[in-house]
Every structure is written in structure tokens, then in C-alpha cells.
């Protein structure tokens, strides 16, 4: 039983999601390989080889893989799939893009967003916005799996796996990379931060998010938002936490002016400690909060900043 993990990287370094995916893979079996597909990605491959317990790293270094377009990555994975019983990727934007294509090309069912491994063919995944957990068993010869990274710890480093080259080439004209615009912030990345403070509709305007920023700067926290705040135009959608946004599980999550719709809870309820600030004492967010403060956020946030 061999397992292939698709690395998430930027051609120079591995993303943390890869370490979580490796932990899930090692819960299935011991023979774990990593595929690093990119262009000029030798540094990422070296980082992958240093993950503890990895058997080998396969490097597909070609211009076609530079931006990891799914139309290029999917045929590569299918080409390698015959040697593996399981193929895993993080349930990130990238993984959610190419893994369904791989499953379709292999004519198997995808098992999405797993949070626990029961056995080599049985897995647990959330359904109904995380309100229930489904135990899923697969009889497919190759199991295509995406991993909810918040469900697994980071894999340890200190390994020295062999690095092999893959000469598979692909020529596809279905899509092409045009450009990318990256948001730049000195604050931690939302999905990797140990502390997250999020604002909801109760913030009333985008200008009022400066109150969150001041507290975030004191705590070294990332800033998130509910879908209501994003839909209202307060903040850009890359800050959205929830079922249709980013899934986070920091050590501390502070929800400010967020009522607690199930779609938002699905994205943050695995946080270690949850603090809620809301003037509505009946707000659903208080049902899952470890600490709740019934207060006007426009008074509470400046007081919190001053206390910090």
C-alpha cells in the first residue's frame, strides 16, 4: 500500500498544509511519497525530503507546472497514479481544483475534506456545514482524498528522503496563466495564524475594522470576517472565514459582532479557545464560545486594546 501526497508550494518553499496532509497520509500507511510539481522548485523538493517518515520525493520540474494549473497537474497525477493506492492533497483552493479532475479521469469517487482516518479504506468527514460527521468507506482501487488541514497536526521534520525526477511532460491549451494579484500584509496569514480576530455585520462599516486592527497588532493576530461582512463590502473576500471561505483552527479565535450562523461556525469551531463579543445575548455564537462578553463592541474593543 503506497500513498502519494501532492505538495502545496510556491516553487521555493512548502506550504504548511503539506505537513498536515502528510500526517493524514501516515495515519493510512508508512509508505508515503510526495509529488512536487512546479518550475524551478528544487528548494521546495528539498524541504519535502526533510519531512520525517517520507519514502521519496518525486519532482516534476517543467514550465507547464510553474503555476500548478489544474489542467496540467491532473494528467501528471493520473500518470503516476498506477503505483499508488491512495492519493492525498490538502483541501485548499488548489487541491479542490485539481483533485476532482483526477478522480474523474480515474473514474473513482473523491472523498473530500477528511478530518480523521479510521482505516486504510474508512474516513471521517464533516457534512451539513460541520453539524454532523459522516464515516465513509471506499472500495475504489485508488482512493482520491482531500484533507481538511485543521484536522491533523503538522508532520515532523528531520528526514532525508531520496529525490527522484519525473520527466512527464504535458501540453495543454485549455487554460493559461495571465497574472496574479497577491494581498500583502505584515500580519500572519489567516489559515496559519495562532490568533485570529474576526468581525461581522456588527462592525457596521469597513472603516470600523480599524478597531480590530489595533487589537490584532497588539496580539500579533490575523484578521478575518464573516460572510455578512464580506457581502456588505466591508472587507475583501480573502478575509472570509466559514463554509464558503477559509477554514481556521487557531489557538485563540475572537469573534466580534458575529452572530454565529452555522456557515461561519463551520469555518472556525475547531479553534482551541473561542471568545465572542456581541451585544445580543441570544446570539448563537455564545453557544460554542469558551468566553462570551455581552457588550457594545465599539466600547469593548477600545477597552480591550487599552488593557492589552
PDB file of C-alpha atoms in Angstrom:
ATOM      1  CA  UNK A   1       0.000   0.000   0.000  1.00  0.00           C
ATOM      2  CA  UNK A   2       1.663   3.178  -1.259  1.00  0.00           C
ATOM      3  CA  UNK A   3       0.430   6.709  -0.690  1.00  0.00           C
ATOM      4  CA  UNK A   4       1.137   9.820  -2.766  1.00  0.00           C
ATOM      5  CA  UNK A   5       0.805  13.303  -1.250  1.00  0.00           C
ATOM      6  CA  UNK A   6       0.564  16.266  -3.616  1.00  0.00           C
ATOM      7  CA  UNK A   7       2.705  19.052  -2.175  1.00  0.00           C
ATOM      8  CA  UNK A   8       1.379  22.584  -1.929  1.00  0.00           C
ATOM      9  CA  UNK A   9       4.162  25.091  -2.539  1.00  0.00           C
ATOM     10  CA  UNK A  10       5.186  28.335  -4.238  1.00  0.00           C
ATOM     11  CA  UNK A  11       8.158  26.793  -6.091  1.00  0.00           C
ATOM     12  CA  UNK A  12      10.546  27.914  -3.354  1.00  0.00           C
ATOM     13  CA  UNK A  13       9.005  26.674  -0.098  1.00  0.00           C
ATOM     14  CA  UNK A  14       6.362  24.237   1.096  1.00  0.00           C
ATOM     15  CA  UNK A  15       3.041  25.456   2.438  1.00  0.00           C
ATOM     16  CA  UNK A  16       2.095  24.329   5.947  1.00  0.00           C
ATOM     17  CA  UNK A  17      -0.895  22.458   4.511  1.00  0.00           C
ATOM     18  CA  UNK A  18       1.517  19.869   3.086  1.00  0.00           C
ATOM     19  CA  UNK A  19       2.671  18.925   6.586  1.00  0.00           C
ATOM     20  CA  UNK A  20      -0.920  18.357   7.740  1.00  0.00           C
ATOM     21  CA  UNK A  21      -1.632  16.233   4.661  1.00  0.00           C
ATOM     22  CA  UNK A  22       1.446  14.098   5.319  1.00  0.00           C
ATOM     23  CA  UNK A  23       0.195  13.423   8.859  1.00  0.00           C
ATOM     24  CA  UNK A  24      -3.103  12.175   7.408  1.00  0.00           C
ATOM     25  CA  UNK A  25      -1.221  10.021   4.912  1.00  0.00           C
ATOM     26  CA  UNK A  26       0.938   8.447   7.630  1.00  0.00           C
ATOM     27  CA  UNK A  27      -2.241   7.527   9.522  1.00  0.00           C
ATOM     28  CA  UNK A  28      -3.128   5.363   6.499  1.00  0.00           C
ATOM     29  CA  UNK A  29       0.241   3.695   5.954  1.00  0.00           C
ATOM     30  CA  UNK A  30       4.017   4.040   6.216  1.00  0.00           C
ATOM     31  CA  UNK A  31       4.978   4.143   2.514  1.00  0.00           C
ATOM     32  CA  UNK A  32       4.399   7.840   1.767  1.00  0.00           C
ATOM     33  CA  UNK A  33       5.791   9.682  -1.254  1.00  0.00           C
ATOM     34  CA  UNK A  34       5.440  13.386  -2.082  1.00  0.00           C
ATOM     35  CA  UNK A  35       4.961  14.886  -5.538  1.00  0.00           C
ATOM     36  CA  UNK A  36       6.398  18.373  -6.019  1.00  0.00           C
ATOM     37  CA  UNK A  37       5.240  19.723  -9.384  1.00  0.00           C
ATOM     38  CA  UNK A  38       6.416  23.174 -10.414  1.00  0.00           C
ATOM     39  CA  UNK A  39       9.132  25.098 -12.206  1.00  0.00           C
ATOM     40  CA  UNK A  40      12.447  25.778 -10.520  1.00  0.00           C
ATOM     41  CA  UNK A  41      11.053  24.013  -7.476  1.00  0.00           C
ATOM     42  CA  UNK A  42      14.201  22.304  -6.178  1.00  0.00           C
ATOM     43  CA  UNK A  43      14.102  24.204  -2.875  1.00  0.00           C
ATOM     44  CA  UNK A  44      10.529  23.047  -2.265  1.00  0.00           C
ATOM     45  CA  UNK A  45      11.556  19.486  -3.132  1.00  0.00           C
ATOM     46  CA  UNK A  46      14.448  19.633  -0.662  1.00  0.00           C
ATOM     47  CA  UNK A  47      12.065  20.874   2.060  1.00  0.00           C
ATOM     48  CA  UNK A  48       9.731  17.979   1.247  1.00  0.00           C
ATOM     49  CA  UNK A  49      12.580  15.466   1.529  1.00  0.00           C
ATOM     50  CA  UNK A  50      13.259  16.675   5.077  1.00  0.00           C
ATOM     51  CA  UNK A  51       9.786  15.709   6.337  1.00  0.00           C
ATOM     52  CA  UNK A  52      10.134  12.781   8.713  1.00  0.00           C
ATOM     53  CA  UNK A  53       8.914   9.405   7.502  1.00  0.00           C
ATOM     54  CA  UNK A  54       8.793  10.187   3.774  1.00  0.00           C
ATOM     55  CA  UNK A  55       9.939   7.375   1.467  1.00  0.00           C
ATOM     56  CA  UNK A  56      10.766   9.521  -1.568  1.00  0.00           C
ATOM     57  CA  UNK A  57      10.077  12.845  -3.244  1.00  0.00           C
ATOM     58  CA  UNK A  58       9.099  12.942  -6.912  1.00  0.00           C
ATOM     59  CA  UNK A  59       9.943  16.198  -8.671  1.00  0.00           C
ATOM     60  CA  UNK A  60       8.186  17.226 -11.877  1.00  0.00           C
ATOM     61  CA  UNK A  61      10.071  20.366 -12.872  1.00  0.00           C
ATOM     62  CA  UNK A  62       8.720  21.900 -16.073  1.00  0.00           C
ATOM     63  CA  UNK A  63       7.447  25.226 -17.300  1.00  0.00           C
ATOM     64  CA  UNK A  64       3.936  23.775 -17.715  1.00  0.00           C
ATOM     65  CA  UNK A  65       3.728  23.189 -13.945  1.00  0.00           C
ATOM     66  CA  UNK A  66       5.006  26.622 -12.851  1.00  0.00           C
ATOM     67  CA  UNK A  67       1.609  27.905 -11.692  1.00  0.00           C
ATOM     68  CA  UNK A  68       0.139  24.463 -10.900  1.00  0.00           C
ATOM     69  CA  UNK A  69      -2.764  24.899 -13.294  1.00  0.00           C
ATOM     70  CA  UNK A  70      -5.175  22.005 -12.710  1.00  0.00           C
ATOM     71  CA  UNK A  71      -5.358  21.170 -16.426  1.00  0.00           C
ATOM     72  CA  UNK A  72      -1.607  20.467 -16.307  1.00  0.00           C
ATOM     73  CA  UNK A  73      -1.336  18.935 -12.829  1.00  0.00           C
ATOM     74  CA  UNK A  74      -4.239  16.459 -13.173  1.00  0.00           C
ATOM     75  CA  UNK A  75      -2.732  14.484 -16.127  1.00  0.00           C
ATOM     76  CA  UNK A  76       0.584  14.301 -14.255  1.00  0.00           C
ATOM     77  CA  UNK A  77      -1.069  12.805 -11.178  1.00  0.00           C
ATOM     78  CA  UNK A  78      -3.034  10.346 -13.315  1.00  0.00           C
ATOM     79  CA  UNK A  79       0.218   9.284 -14.979  1.00  0.00           C
ATOM     80  CA  UNK A  80       1.697   8.439 -11.574  1.00  0.00           C
ATOM     81  CA  UNK A  81      -1.492   7.041 -10.031  1.00  0.00           C
ATOM     82  CA  UNK A  82      -0.942   3.422 -11.081  1.00  0.00           C
ATOM     83  CA  UNK A  83       1.787   2.996  -8.470  1.00  0.00           C
ATOM     84  CA  UNK A  84      -0.365   4.152  -5.540  1.00  0.00           C
ATOM     85  CA  UNK A  85      -3.386   3.014  -3.561  1.00  0.00           C
ATOM     86  CA  UNK A  86      -4.118   6.465  -2.101  1.00  0.00           C
ATOM     87  CA  UNK A  87      -3.584   9.989  -3.433  1.00  0.00           C
ATOM     88  CA  UNK A  88      -3.968  12.855  -0.961  1.00  0.00           C
ATOM     89  CA  UNK A  89      -3.967  16.632  -1.256  1.00  0.00           C
ATOM     90  CA  UNK A  90      -4.915  19.441   1.096  1.00  0.00           C
ATOM     91  CA  UNK A  91      -8.499  20.703   0.778  1.00  0.00           C
ATOM     92  CA  UNK A  92      -7.260  24.149  -0.202  1.00  0.00           C
ATOM     93  CA  UNK A  93      -8.130  26.196  -3.277  1.00  0.00           C
ATOM     94  CA  UNK A  94      -5.531  24.262  -5.263  1.00  0.00           C
ATOM     95  CA  UNK A  95      -6.473  20.807  -4.017  1.00  0.00           C
ATOM     96  CA  UNK A  96     -10.168  21.455  -4.543  1.00  0.00           C
ATOM     97  CA  UNK A  97      -9.364  22.479  -8.106  1.00  0.00           C
ATOM     98  CA  UNK A  98      -7.294  19.581  -9.435  1.00  0.00           C
ATOM     99  CA  UNK A  99      -8.313  16.585  -7.288  1.00  0.00           C
ATOM    100  CA  UNK A 100     -11.877  16.280  -8.678  1.00  0.00           C
ATOM    101  CA  UNK A 101     -10.349  16.227 -12.172  1.00  0.00           C
ATOM    102  CA  UNK A 102      -8.020  13.421 -11.102  1.00  0.00           C
ATOM    103  CA  UNK A 103     -10.949  11.446  -9.665  1.00  0.00           C
ATOM    104  CA  UNK A 104     -12.945  11.936 -12.868  1.00  0.00           C
ATOM    105  CA  UNK A 105     -10.063  10.856 -15.095  1.00  0.00           C
ATOM    106  CA  UNK A 106      -9.543   7.748 -12.949  1.00  0.00           C
ATOM    107  CA  UNK A 107     -13.314   7.114 -12.757  1.00  0.00           C
ATOM    108  CA  UNK A 108     -13.374   6.866  -8.969  1.00  0.00           C
ATOM    109  CA  UNK A 109     -15.217   8.759  -6.232  1.00  0.00           C
ATOM    110  CA  UNK A 110     -13.420  11.516  -4.366  1.00  0.00           C
ATOM    111  CA  UNK A 111     -13.529  11.554  -0.568  1.00  0.00           C
ATOM    112  CA  UNK A 112     -13.462  15.219   0.394  1.00  0.00           C
ATOM    113  CA  UNK A 113     -12.356  17.135   3.459  1.00  0.00           C
ATOM    114  CA  UNK A 114     -11.462  14.229   5.753  1.00  0.00           C
ATOM    115  CA  UNK A 115     -10.722  15.039   9.394  1.00  0.00           C
ATOM    116  CA  UNK A 116      -9.922  11.536  10.650  1.00  0.00           C
ATOM    117  CA  UNK A 117      -8.557   8.245   9.321  1.00  0.00           C
ATOM    118  CA  UNK A 118     -10.302   5.158  10.695  1.00  0.00           C
ATOM    119  CA  UNK A 119      -8.509   2.626   8.487  1.00  0.00           C
ATOM    120  CA  UNK A 120      -6.993   2.375   5.025  1.00  0.00           C
ATOM    121  CA  UNK A 121     -10.465   2.492   3.434  1.00  0.00           C
ATOM    122  CA  UNK A 122     -12.585   4.308   6.042  1.00  0.00           C
ATOM    123  CA  UNK A 123     -12.523   8.023   6.779  1.00  0.00           C
ATOM    124  CA  UNK A 124     -14.491  10.680   8.689  1.00  0.00           C
ATOM    125  CA  UNK A 125     -15.598  13.908   7.040  1.00  0.00           C
ATOM    126  CA  UNK A 126     -17.940  16.748   8.074  1.00  0.00           C
ATOM    127  CA  UNK A 127     -21.332  17.196   6.416  1.00  0.00           C
ATOM    128  CA  UNK A 128     -24.187  19.701   6.846  1.00  0.00           C
ATOM    129  CA  UNK A 129     -21.772  22.590   7.449  1.00  0.00           C
ATOM    130  CA  UNK A 130     -19.995  20.556  10.120  1.00  0.00           C
ATOM    131  CA  UNK A 131     -23.142  19.810  12.113  1.00  0.00           C
ATOM    132  CA  UNK A 132     -22.681  16.069  11.581  1.00  0.00           C
ATOM    133  CA  UNK A 133     -19.758  13.766  10.849  1.00  0.00           C
ATOM    134  CA  UNK A 134     -20.022  11.078   8.169  1.00  0.00           C
ATOM    135  CA  UNK A 135     -17.946   7.914   8.261  1.00  0.00           C
ATOM    136  CA  UNK A 136     -17.229   6.976   4.635  1.00  0.00           C
ATOM    137  CA  UNK A 137     -15.866   3.674   3.360  1.00  0.00           C
ATOM    138  CA  UNK A 138     -14.450   3.342  -0.150  1.00  0.00           C
ATOM    139  CA  UNK A 139     -13.921   0.210  -2.213  1.00  0.00           C
ATOM    140  CA  UNK A 140     -12.215   2.037  -5.102  1.00  0.00           C
ATOM    141  CA  UNK A 141      -8.848   0.637  -6.129  1.00  0.00           C
ATOM    142  CA  UNK A 142      -7.327   4.124  -5.907  1.00  0.00           C
ATOM    143  CA  UNK A 143      -8.633   6.419  -3.217  1.00  0.00           C
ATOM    144  CA  UNK A 144      -8.627  10.131  -4.073  1.00  0.00           C
ATOM    145  CA  UNK A 145      -8.756  12.135  -0.845  1.00  0.00           C
ATOM    146  CA  UNK A 146      -8.633  15.795   0.156  1.00  0.00           C
ATOM    147  CA  UNK A 147      -7.638  16.616   3.729  1.00  0.00           C
ATOM    148  CA  UNK A 148      -9.051  19.318   5.993  1.00  0.00           C
ATOM    149  CA  UNK A 149      -5.759  20.567   7.339  1.00  0.00           C
ATOM    150  CA  UNK A 150      -7.190  21.753  10.660  1.00  0.00           C
ATOM    151  CA  UNK A 151      -7.985  18.120  11.497  1.00  0.00           C
ATOM    152  CA  UNK A 152      -4.340  16.992  11.566  1.00  0.00           C
ATOM    153  CA  UNK A 153      -1.159  18.163  13.279  1.00  0.00           C
ATOM    154  CA  UNK A 154       1.935  19.230  11.346  1.00  0.00           C
ATOM    155  CA  UNK A 155       4.245  16.393  10.371  1.00  0.00           C
ATOM    156  CA  UNK A 156       7.668  16.487  12.000  1.00  0.00           C
ATOM    157  CA  UNK A 157      10.835  17.292  10.089  1.00  0.00           C
ATOM    158  CA  UNK A 158      14.277  15.746  10.269  1.00  0.00           C
ATOM    159  CA  UNK A 159      14.027  13.218   7.445  1.00  0.00           C
ATOM    160  CA  UNK A 160      16.256  12.714   4.421  1.00  0.00           C
ATOM    161  CA  UNK A 161      14.169  11.080   1.693  1.00  0.00           C
ATOM    162  CA  UNK A 162      15.522  10.364  -1.760  1.00  0.00           C
ATOM    163  CA  UNK A 163      14.591  12.816  -4.517  1.00  0.00           C
ATOM    164  CA  UNK A 164      13.630  11.445  -7.943  1.00  0.00           C
ATOM    165  CA  UNK A 165      12.912  13.306 -11.168  1.00  0.00           C
ATOM    166  CA  UNK A 166       9.797  12.772 -13.274  1.00  0.00           C
ATOM    167  CA  UNK A 167      10.136  13.567 -16.974  1.00  0.00           C
ATOM    168  CA  UNK A 168       6.419  13.511 -17.750  1.00  0.00           C
ATOM    169  CA  UNK A 169       5.518  16.443 -19.991  1.00  0.00           C
ATOM    170  CA  UNK A 170       2.109  17.848 -20.739  1.00  0.00           C
ATOM    171  CA  UNK A 171       0.885  20.211 -23.403  1.00  0.00           C
ATOM    172  CA  UNK A 172      -2.495  21.702 -22.718  1.00  0.00           C
ATOM    173  CA  UNK A 173      -4.291  24.667 -24.252  1.00  0.00           C
ATOM    174  CA  UNK A 174      -7.430  24.646 -22.128  1.00  0.00           C
ATOM    175  CA  UNK A 175      -6.159  27.392 -19.861  1.00  0.00           C
ATOM    176  CA  UNK A 176      -3.226  29.716 -19.428  1.00  0.00           C
ATOM    177  CA  UNK A 177      -1.847  31.795 -16.592  1.00  0.00           C
ATOM    178  CA  UNK A 178      -2.379  35.527 -17.092  1.00  0.00           C
ATOM    179  CA  UNK A 179      -1.453  37.230 -13.834  1.00  0.00           C
ATOM    180  CA  UNK A 180      -1.984  37.191 -10.101  1.00  0.00           C
ATOM    181  CA  UNK A 181      -2.587  39.866  -7.522  1.00  0.00           C
ATOM    182  CA  UNK A 182      -1.461  38.967  -4.038  1.00  0.00           C
ATOM    183  CA  UNK A 183      -2.616  40.776  -0.928  1.00  0.00           C
ATOM    184  CA  UNK A 184       0.395  41.827   1.129  1.00  0.00           C
ATOM    185  CA  UNK A 185       0.189  42.146   4.893  1.00  0.00           C
ATOM    186  CA  UNK A 186       2.634  42.229   7.776  1.00  0.00           C
ATOM    187  CA  UNK A 187       0.128  40.251   9.824  1.00  0.00           C
ATOM    188  CA  UNK A 188       0.151  36.430   9.883  1.00  0.00           C
ATOM    189  CA  UNK A 189      -1.577  34.508   7.098  1.00  0.00           C
ATOM    190  CA  UNK A 190      -5.171  33.784   8.118  1.00  0.00           C
ATOM    191  CA  UNK A 191      -5.097  29.987   7.909  1.00  0.00           C
ATOM    192  CA  UNK A 192      -1.707  29.712   9.654  1.00  0.00           C
ATOM    193  CA  UNK A 193      -2.138  32.273  12.454  1.00  0.00           C
ATOM    194  CA  UNK A 194      -2.237  31.138  16.076  1.00  0.00           C
ATOM    195  CA  UNK A 195      -4.602  34.019  16.920  1.00  0.00           C
ATOM    196  CA  UNK A 196      -7.439  35.268  14.706  1.00  0.00           C
ATOM    197  CA  UNK A 197      -9.806  38.153  15.396  1.00  0.00           C
ATOM    198  CA  UNK A 198     -12.821  38.391  13.074  1.00  0.00           C
ATOM    199  CA  UNK A 199     -15.514  40.986  12.560  1.00  0.00           C
ATOM    200  CA  UNK A 200     -19.069  40.572  11.375  1.00  0.00           C
ATOM    201  CA  UNK A 201     -22.027  42.642  10.302  1.00  0.00           C
ATOM    202  CA  UNK A 202     -21.988  44.265  13.732  1.00  0.00           C
ATOM    203  CA  UNK A 203     -18.878  46.215  12.703  1.00  0.00           C
ATOM    204  CA  UNK A 204     -21.292  48.382  10.631  1.00  0.00           C
ATOM    205  CA  UNK A 205     -18.660  49.543   8.128  1.00  0.00           C
ATOM    206  CA  UNK A 206     -15.243  48.747   6.722  1.00  0.00           C
ATOM    207  CA  UNK A 207     -13.774  51.815   8.406  1.00  0.00           C
ATOM    208  CA  UNK A 208     -14.623  50.348  11.796  1.00  0.00           C
ATOM    209  CA  UNK A 209     -12.342  47.359  11.137  1.00  0.00           C
ATOM    210  CA  UNK A 210      -9.529  49.630  12.303  1.00  0.00           C
ATOM    211  CA  UNK A 211     -10.737  48.774  15.811  1.00  0.00           C
ATOM    212  CA  UNK A 212      -9.932  45.115  15.096  1.00  0.00           C
ATOM    213  CA  UNK A 213      -6.614  46.048  13.509  1.00  0.00           C
ATOM    214  CA  UNK A 214      -5.448  47.827  16.648  1.00  0.00           C
ATOM    215  CA  UNK A 215      -6.215  44.789  18.798  1.00  0.00           C
ATOM    216  CA  UNK A 216      -4.707  42.449  16.185  1.00  0.00           C
ATOM    217  CA  UNK A 217      -1.468  44.424  16.196  1.00  0.00           C
ATOM    218  CA  UNK A 218      -1.261  44.083  19.989  1.00  0.00           C
ATOM    219  CA  UNK A 219      -1.809  40.326  19.783  1.00  0.00           C
ATOM    220  CA  UNK A 220       0.107  39.557  16.596  1.00  0.00           C
ATOM    221  CA  UNK A 221      -3.150  38.229  15.181  1.00  0.00           C
ATOM    222  CA  UNK A 222      -4.595  37.728  11.712  1.00  0.00           C
ATOM    223  CA  UNK A 223      -7.869  39.438  10.821  1.00  0.00           C
ATOM    224  CA  UNK A 224     -10.877  37.584   9.433  1.00  0.00           C
ATOM    225  CA  UNK A 225     -14.502  38.350   8.692  1.00  0.00           C
ATOM    226  CA  UNK A 226     -17.880  36.702   8.392  1.00  0.00           C
ATOM    227  CA  UNK A 227     -19.603  36.330   5.039  1.00  0.00           C
ATOM    228  CA  UNK A 228     -22.091  39.002   6.070  1.00  0.00           C
ATOM    229  CA  UNK A 229     -19.250  41.499   6.451  1.00  0.00           C
ATOM    230  CA  UNK A 230     -17.739  40.485   3.122  1.00  0.00           C
ATOM    231  CA  UNK A 231     -21.073  40.602   1.285  1.00  0.00           C
ATOM    232  CA  UNK A 232     -21.707  44.063   2.737  1.00  0.00           C
ATOM    233  CA  UNK A 233     -18.437  45.228   1.195  1.00  0.00           C
ATOM    234  CA  UNK A 234     -16.710  45.949   4.499  1.00  0.00           C
ATOM    235  CA  UNK A 235     -13.616  43.868   3.640  1.00  0.00           C
ATOM    236  CA  UNK A 236     -12.299  41.786   0.686  1.00  0.00           C
ATOM    237  CA  UNK A 237     -13.398  38.178   0.337  1.00  0.00           C
ATOM    238  CA  UNK A 238      -9.927  36.740   1.050  1.00  0.00           C
ATOM    239  CA  UNK A 239     -10.636  37.566   4.707  1.00  0.00           C
ATOM    240  CA  UNK A 240     -13.791  35.429   4.851  1.00  0.00           C
ATOM    241  CA  UNK A 241     -13.897  32.636   7.416  1.00  0.00           C
ATOM    242  CA  UNK A 242     -16.579  29.975   7.067  1.00  0.00           C
ATOM    243  CA  UNK A 243     -18.022  27.170   4.982  1.00  0.00           C
ATOM    244  CA  UNK A 244     -17.512  29.126   1.748  1.00  0.00           C
ATOM    245  CA  UNK A 245     -14.375  30.903   2.998  1.00  0.00           C
ATOM    246  CA  UNK A 246     -11.279  29.787   4.847  1.00  0.00           C
ATOM    247  CA  UNK A 247     -11.212  27.069   7.483  1.00  0.00           C
ATOM    248  CA  UNK A 248      -9.188  28.098  10.537  1.00  0.00           C
ATOM    249  CA  UNK A 249      -8.366  26.459  13.866  1.00  0.00           C
ATOM    250  CA  UNK A 250      -6.115  28.852  15.785  1.00  0.00           C
ATOM    251  CA  UNK A 251      -5.230  28.655  19.463  1.00  0.00           C
ATOM    252  CA  UNK A 252      -7.443  31.718  20.030  1.00  0.00           C
ATOM    253  CA  UNK A 253     -10.360  32.930  17.900  1.00  0.00           C
ATOM    254  CA  UNK A 254     -12.071  36.205  18.793  1.00  0.00           C
ATOM    255  CA  UNK A 255     -15.440  36.773  17.099  1.00  0.00           C
ATOM    256  CA  UNK A 256     -16.592  40.398  17.247  1.00  0.00           C
ATOM    257  CA  UNK A 257     -20.063  41.418  16.128  1.00  0.00           C
ATOM    258  CA  UNK A 258     -20.640  37.967  14.609  1.00  0.00           C
ATOM    259  CA  UNK A 259     -23.990  36.328  15.318  1.00  0.00           C
ATOM    260  CA  UNK A 260     -22.747  32.799  14.629  1.00  0.00           C
ATOM    261  CA  UNK A 261     -24.542  31.415  11.568  1.00  0.00           C
ATOM    262  CA  UNK A 262     -23.750  27.726  11.030  1.00  0.00           C
ATOM    263  CA  UNK A 263     -21.859  28.590   7.848  1.00  0.00           C
ATOM    264  CA  UNK A 264     -19.423  30.722   9.844  1.00  0.00           C
ATOM    265  CA  UNK A 265     -19.145  28.207  12.685  1.00  0.00           C
ATOM    266  CA  UNK A 266     -18.156  25.541  10.151  1.00  0.00           C
ATOM    267  CA  UNK A 267     -15.004  27.521   9.447  1.00  0.00           C
ATOM    268  CA  UNK A 268     -13.793  28.183  12.990  1.00  0.00           C
ATOM    269  CA  UNK A 269     -15.420  25.956  15.575  1.00  0.00           C
ATOM    270  CA  UNK A 270     -12.320  23.731  15.847  1.00  0.00           C
ATOM    271  CA  UNK A 271     -10.403  26.684  17.362  1.00  0.00           C
ATOM    272  CA  UNK A 272      -8.827  25.826  20.716  1.00  0.00           C
ATOM    273  CA  UNK A 273     -10.345  28.801  22.579  1.00  0.00           C
ATOM    274  CA  UNK A 274     -13.253  30.871  21.243  1.00  0.00           C
ATOM    275  CA  UNK A 275     -14.070  34.343  22.556  1.00  0.00           C
ATOM    276  CA  UNK A 276     -17.275  36.111  21.448  1.00  0.00           C
ATOM    277  CA  UNK A 277     -18.156  39.787  21.806  1.00  0.00           C
ATOM    278  CA  UNK A 278     -21.735  40.631  20.880  1.00  0.00           C
ATOM    279  CA  UNK A 279     -24.396  42.911  22.317  1.00  0.00           C
ATOM    280  CA  UNK A 280     -27.116  40.278  21.605  1.00  0.00           C
ATOM    281  CA  UNK A 281     -27.001  37.791  24.464  1.00  0.00           C
ATOM    282  CA  UNK A 282     -29.115  35.373  22.380  1.00  0.00           C
ATOM    283  CA  UNK A 283     -26.567  35.250  19.546  1.00  0.00           C
ATOM    284  CA  UNK A 284     -25.789  31.622  18.545  1.00  0.00           C
ATOM    285  CA  UNK A 285     -22.048  32.309  18.751  1.00  0.00           C
ATOM    286  CA  UNK A 286     -22.306  32.186  22.558  1.00  0.00           C
ATOM    287  CA  UNK A 287     -23.359  28.507  22.380  1.00  0.00           C
ATOM    288  CA  UNK A 288     -19.877  27.473  21.259  1.00  0.00           C
ATOM    289  CA  UNK A 289     -17.806  30.249  22.858  1.00  0.00           C
ATOM    290  CA  UNK A 290     -15.493  29.420  25.749  1.00  0.00           C
ATOM    291  CA  UNK A 291     -15.728  33.056  26.858  1.00  0.00           C
ATOM    292  CA  UNK A 292     -18.583  35.396  25.991  1.00  0.00           C
ATOM    293  CA  UNK A 293     -18.859  39.129  26.540  1.00  0.00           C
ATOM    294  CA  UNK A 294     -22.280  40.737  26.095  1.00  0.00           C
ATOM    295  CA  UNK A 295     -21.255  44.295  25.287  1.00  0.00           C
ATOM    296  CA  UNK A 296     -21.207  47.016  22.672  1.00  0.00           C
ATOM    297  CA  UNK A 297     -18.139  46.228  20.563  1.00  0.00           C
ATOM    298  CA  UNK A 298     -17.463  49.939  19.984  1.00  0.00           C
ATOM    299  CA  UNK A 299     -16.885  50.272  23.715  1.00  0.00           C
ATOM    300  CA  UNK A 300     -15.368  46.849  24.364  1.00  0.00           C
ATOM    301  CA  UNK A 301     -12.683  46.895  21.653  1.00  0.00           C
ATOM    302  CA  UNK A 302     -11.020  50.163  22.761  1.00  0.00           C
ATOM    303  CA  UNK A 303     -11.091  48.884  26.351  1.00  0.00           C
ATOM    304  CA  UNK A 304      -9.539  45.591  25.238  1.00  0.00           C
ATOM    305  CA  UNK A 305      -6.847  47.449  23.285  1.00  0.00           C
ATOM    306  CA  UNK A 306      -6.049  49.619  26.304  1.00  0.00           C
ATOM    307  CA  UNK A 307      -5.872  46.600  28.613  1.00  0.00           C
ATOM    308  CA  UNK A 308      -3.516  44.813  26.218  1.00  0.00           C
TER     309      UNK A 308
END
